[in-house]
Amino acid sequence: MPIPVPTHEPHKIKTVRPIAFPTLDERKRNLAAARFNVFELTPSQITFDMVSYGTGAMSQEQLAGQLVGDEAYAGARNFETLERAINRVLGHTYVCPTHNTLGAVKLLVKTLCPPGSTLASNARGRVDLHAPRGIEIHDVRDHAEAVFTGNFDLVRLEQVITTTRPAFVGAQCFADGQHPFSLANLKAVRALADRHGLRLVLDLSRVIENAWYIQRHEAGMADRSVAELTKLIAKTAHVVLMDGAQAPHCNTGGFLATDNPADLELFLNEVVVYEGLHTYGGMAGRTMEVLARGLVEMTDETEVQWAMHQTERFTARLRAAGIPCERGCDGAYVRADSFLPAGGGHPQHALACALYQTSGVRALAQGLVGRDQLLPLQIPRLAMTNEQLDQVADALIHLFRQRDRVSPLELESGAAADMHWHDQLSFRSVFADLDTFEFDCAPYLIHTLEPIARTDRGQRERAIREAGWNTFLLRSADVAIDLLTDSGTSAMSTTQWAAYDAAIPTPATSEAYHRFVAAVRETYGYAYALPTHQGRAAEQILSEVMIRPGQIVPGNMYFTTTKVHQELAGGRFVDVIVDQAHDPQSDYPWKGDIDLAKLEAVVAEHGAAAIAYISFEHSVNLAGGQPVSMDNLRAVYAYCSGRDIPVMFDATRAVENAYLIQKHDARFHHTRVRDILREMMLYGDGCTVSGKKDYLINMGGLLAFKDNAVWARSAEAKLRIYEGGVRDGGLPAGDLAAMARGMEEMVDDRYIRSRVEQTARLAAWLKAGGVPVVEPTGTHAVFLDVKRFLPHVDQDLYPAQRLAGEIYVETGVRAMERGNVSKGRDPKTGENHRPALELVRLTLPRRVYSDDHLRAVADGIVRLYQRRDSIGGLKFVHEPPTLRFFQGRFELAN
Ligand code: P61
């Protein structure tokens, strides 16, 4: 049985690295400054850097390894870990560490290649390293082989061996990034080498890709795992070397390994001369740890299948558009000379410049000039989504259509004749008028990954039974895609982490606190900012400061925690949201609006003095993430300020609301989200925020007042006794710093657009499959309308609870019931409330899942919808008296 291609990533995103989108003018300036050699561009000038060397995403365990470096000069623990990893994954016994792959090559040359030697190899790329040393490489690759293009021509190899007596036979997995060998061929090479008393030295840097290729294409290998094949390949050689920055996605590092103690002895005598002591070889302890962890993880079958699927898909898209390219193990290698019809002396550089000019994408030709005319577009391993890769492919296709307009490059005069390397060249050129390509995708790369559960249906059936059919009671370890909530589940950015790490803790006033206050002032225009550990803590303090017992708090639909604190402070919540909010099929775009007539009626009945404040939530959660219009914000504020009624926002998802104003209100189409947000906040007197949403952090909250010092002082008094220090709200300085940074990232137009539009795409895929959802789609979640999904299940059999459980069993996706179970019973009658909205919420964490994850979610739910008649209800077996949705347990009814 061939191993199947996964439908989505077997991991989710743990941390992201924001990317830059330089304008056309900036790109031209950068190119000119780089003298038309894109090698000189730095990552912050580049949108997508299509290079795979040392740029892959690490796992969170690898990143954690960075912090457990034993930086001893001799005998570091991390070296022992590395040795064990190499023994286990590659099967070789003895290890000589080196600072990277060049360090390993240097030792090989020093120990095995006396001056004047020749080498026989299937890789041309190595010429770059050996020619300058006066070592001649004989190309013994089988150029006639069509499938395993990296195979050795055995006849030619034997000829070279007998005529030149090479120092060793050098083999490279996926030679030059393009040419895989078969296991059978490699074994034959080994036999030949043995017959002639030569070593087979194998570069394993791309062993994973080669193993995958063997699994796909070599007869009888389809059942072998990548792990098994990797070991078979490695054990076929006498000596192996490896580049830590490739398959093990470390950022540097390398080693030589062998089973022969005499060879080890040779290496160890030289490693101290060139690299470092034999137990670190020029690697930091942390690098050895990251490398060791990466080695163990690199053969993970599903990860390999996913990475290779991405490569195949990317190349296929270019091929389908007619772009001349060759297969690369890590991307597509474009034939620059046939891409550019006009020719010219340096087609790789001309194409690279044109691609950067039109799109901000960098592709890089490396090594010696003239070796080939290929411009590789390599995929940083596991660091990009298919959505982004599709767009990079489209950017190149876009350029292909206007290729006859690309300007040629001319070498700068005075270029010395001894400039042999691509990185040395510089050019003169004029900018051609090329149409640009505009990216519309998530504006970040994947920095680290977190594995997700891989369960089968039987395991999930057992898990949901053990959880009493309550998704709150499932273990995260059993969940593949977790759409329970967007609260505290965001992927932080590297910039946020940097701020977190750099923050200095203190029980008094930290710099992070000042940054937090400055960010609040800048973002909202509010003078007084009080940090809290999360949203409900801010709600408690606000309620106690603002509500006198008996007062009324009108609001646009309640949120559970908000209402609880208003009631605990002696207030009474009155819902004044527009009627459309209660109708899941109404497509009114501003379902979060306050109905002014309802508000006026409340004020007329009780008098303005009886109103504590207006509790005004943006992007109303329980209505389905429905936005408030700018007109409504203005009108409510105008009405209230005339009557001395304060307006207090729940600004938890204010940025998402601001984006929908930009999208749906023509007057704001060209206003930046950050400016829309500032205007929204102008129409209020203060706010509470659960920072776990918009702020892209895992913990934190805010209570802020626009200008009222009296409120701020009495809130501070409560902060001291409820939360922690008055300057930290119980949060470590790092969380304050990460929050401050998150406030900058959240108003990035590209980010917030990609966030909210992803939700819209999930809804569109579900609707295309006929699945009934709440209209219009909100910002943070898609809500399934269960009354229409399971019309045959009575509400007292808890259809939304059952559906959430079925979704888990079908797909491994965790959703949240928001219906009869959540609403609870009427305390007087003991009957269920049977609310109008019987919903299942699919909530999207920020920056965590790709479109491929969400398509799998949609496909699974569509399958369930198609067999909806087979789905019944549930009954309680344990029903807690309050907030029963958290702890309640169920079993199948009838
Ligand atoms: C959520 F099932 N929301 O949506 P805290 N205001 C708003 C929220 O959405 C919110 C809070 C205040 C959650 C978590 C949650 O019954 C539940 O930082 C608009 O969680 O204290 C939280 O902020 C409270 C889920 C909360 C629930 C209560 O998933």
PDB file of C-alpha atoms and ligand atoms in Angstrom, residues 472 484-487 534-537 539 559-562 617-618 621 650 652-653 689-693 700 780 816 818 841 843 883 885-886, ligand 1:
ATOM      1  CA  PHE A 472     -14.749  20.914  26.672  1.00  0.00           C
ATOM      2  CA  LEU A 484     -13.051  25.479  20.346  1.00  0.00           C
ATOM      3  CA  THR A 485     -12.057  29.102  20.793  1.00  0.00           C
ATOM      4  CA  ASP A 486      -9.931  31.946  19.482  1.00  0.00           C
ATOM      5  CA  SER A 487      -9.171  32.947  23.074  1.00  0.00           C
ATOM      6  CA  GLN A 534      -7.604  38.623  31.179  1.00  0.00           C
ATOM      7  CA  GLY A 535     -10.939  40.068  30.084  1.00  0.00           C
ATOM      8  CA  ARG A 536     -13.220  38.996  32.902  1.00  0.00           C
ATOM      9  CA  ALA A 537     -10.945  40.630  35.478  1.00  0.00           C
ATOM     10  CA  GLU A 539     -15.085  43.368  33.534  1.00  0.00           C
ATOM     11  CA  PHE A 559     -21.552  37.916  26.820  1.00  0.00           C
ATOM     12  CA  THR A 560     -21.463  35.291  29.587  1.00  0.00           C
ATOM     13  CA  THR A 561     -18.682  36.749  31.734  1.00  0.00           C
ATOM     14  CA  THR A 562     -19.676  40.380  31.105  1.00  0.00           C
ATOM     15  CA  GLU A 617     -19.514  45.125  22.274  1.00  0.00           C
ATOM     16  CA  HIS A 618     -17.722  45.207  18.927  1.00  0.00           C
ATOM     17  CA  ASN A 621     -19.517  37.236  19.859  1.00  0.00           C
ATOM     18  CA  ASP A 650     -16.151  45.551  25.060  1.00  0.00           C
ATOM     19  CA  THR A 652     -12.217  42.464  22.632  1.00  0.00           C
ATOM     20  CA  ARG A 653     -12.642  42.058  18.863  1.00  0.00           C
ATOM     21  CA  VAL A 689     -10.614  44.012  26.395  1.00  0.00           C
ATOM     22  CA  SER A 690      -9.893  40.331  26.621  1.00  0.00           C
ATOM     23  CA  GLY A 691      -6.380  40.628  25.178  1.00  0.00           C
ATOM     24  CA  LYS A 692      -6.419  36.923  24.359  1.00  0.00           C
ATOM     25  CA  LYS A 693      -8.153  37.725  21.068  1.00  0.00           C
ATOM     26  CA  GLY A 700      -3.727  39.355  29.160  1.00  0.00           C
ATOM     27  CA  HIS A 780     -13.774  35.083  14.386  1.00  0.00           C
ATOM     28  CA  MET A 816     -18.156  24.472  20.762  1.00  0.00           C
ATOM     29  CA  ARG A 818     -23.732  27.378  21.752  1.00  0.00           C
ATOM     30  CA  ARG A 841     -19.266  27.516  16.821  1.00  0.00           C
ATOM     31  CA  THR A 843     -13.768  29.425  16.061  1.00  0.00           C
ATOM     32  CA  LEU A 883     -22.625  26.818  33.557  1.00  0.00           C
ATOM     33  CA  PHE A 885     -21.815  23.353  29.370  1.00  0.00           C
ATOM     34  CA  PHE A 886     -18.346  23.222  30.926  1.00  0.00           C
TER      35      PHE A 886
HETATM   36  C1  P61 B   1     -14.567  32.813  23.748  1.00  0.00           C
HETATM   37  F1  P61 B   1     -17.410  29.593  26.548  1.00  0.00           F
HETATM   38  N1  P61 B   1     -14.441  34.771  25.084  1.00  0.00           N
HETATM   39  O1  P61 B   1     -15.161  33.491  22.892  1.00  0.00           O
HETATM   40  P1  P61 B   1     -11.617  36.322  29.112  1.00  0.00           P
HETATM   41  N2  P61 B   1     -15.724  39.515  26.147  1.00  0.00           N
HETATM   42  C2  P61 B   1     -15.848  38.807  25.014  1.00  0.00           C
HETATM   43  C3  P61 B   1     -15.358  37.506  24.946  1.00  0.00           C
HETATM   44  O2  P61 B   1     -15.469  36.815  23.818  1.00  0.00           O
HETATM   45  C4  P61 B   1     -14.713  36.934  26.099  1.00  0.00           C
HETATM   46  C5  P61 B   1     -14.622  37.731  27.269  1.00  0.00           C
HETATM   47  C6  P61 B   1     -15.120  38.996  27.252  1.00  0.00           C
HETATM   48  C7  P61 B   1     -14.197  33.471  24.998  1.00  0.00           C
HETATM   49  C8  P61 B   1     -13.687  32.616  26.127  1.00  0.00           C
HETATM   50  C9  P61 B   1     -14.889  32.109  26.856  1.00  0.00           C
HETATM   51  O3  P61 B   1     -18.461  30.958  28.602  1.00  0.00           O
HETATM   52  C10 P61 B   1     -17.256  31.316  28.060  1.00  0.00           C
HETATM   53  O4  P61 B   1     -10.287  36.845  28.700  1.00  0.00           O
HETATM   54  C11 P61 B   1     -16.511  39.415  23.849  1.00  0.00           C
HETATM   55  O5  P61 B   1     -11.925  34.962  28.644  1.00  0.00           O
HETATM   56  O6  P61 B   1     -11.827  36.475  30.582  1.00  0.00           O
HETATM   57  C12 P61 B   1     -14.220  35.606  26.091  1.00  0.00           C
HETATM   58  O7  P61 B   1     -12.623  37.311  28.385  1.00  0.00           O
HETATM   59  C13 P61 B   1     -13.999  37.212  28.511  1.00  0.00           C
HETATM   60  C14 P61 B   1     -15.572  31.033  26.357  1.00  0.00           C
HETATM   61  C15 P61 B   1     -15.375  32.795  27.926  1.00  0.00           C
HETATM   62  C16 P61 B   1     -16.766  30.625  26.980  1.00  0.00           C
HETATM   63  C17 P61 B   1     -16.541  32.393  28.535  1.00  0.00           C
HETATM   64  O8  P61 B   1     -14.239  31.644  23.566  1.00  0.00           O
END
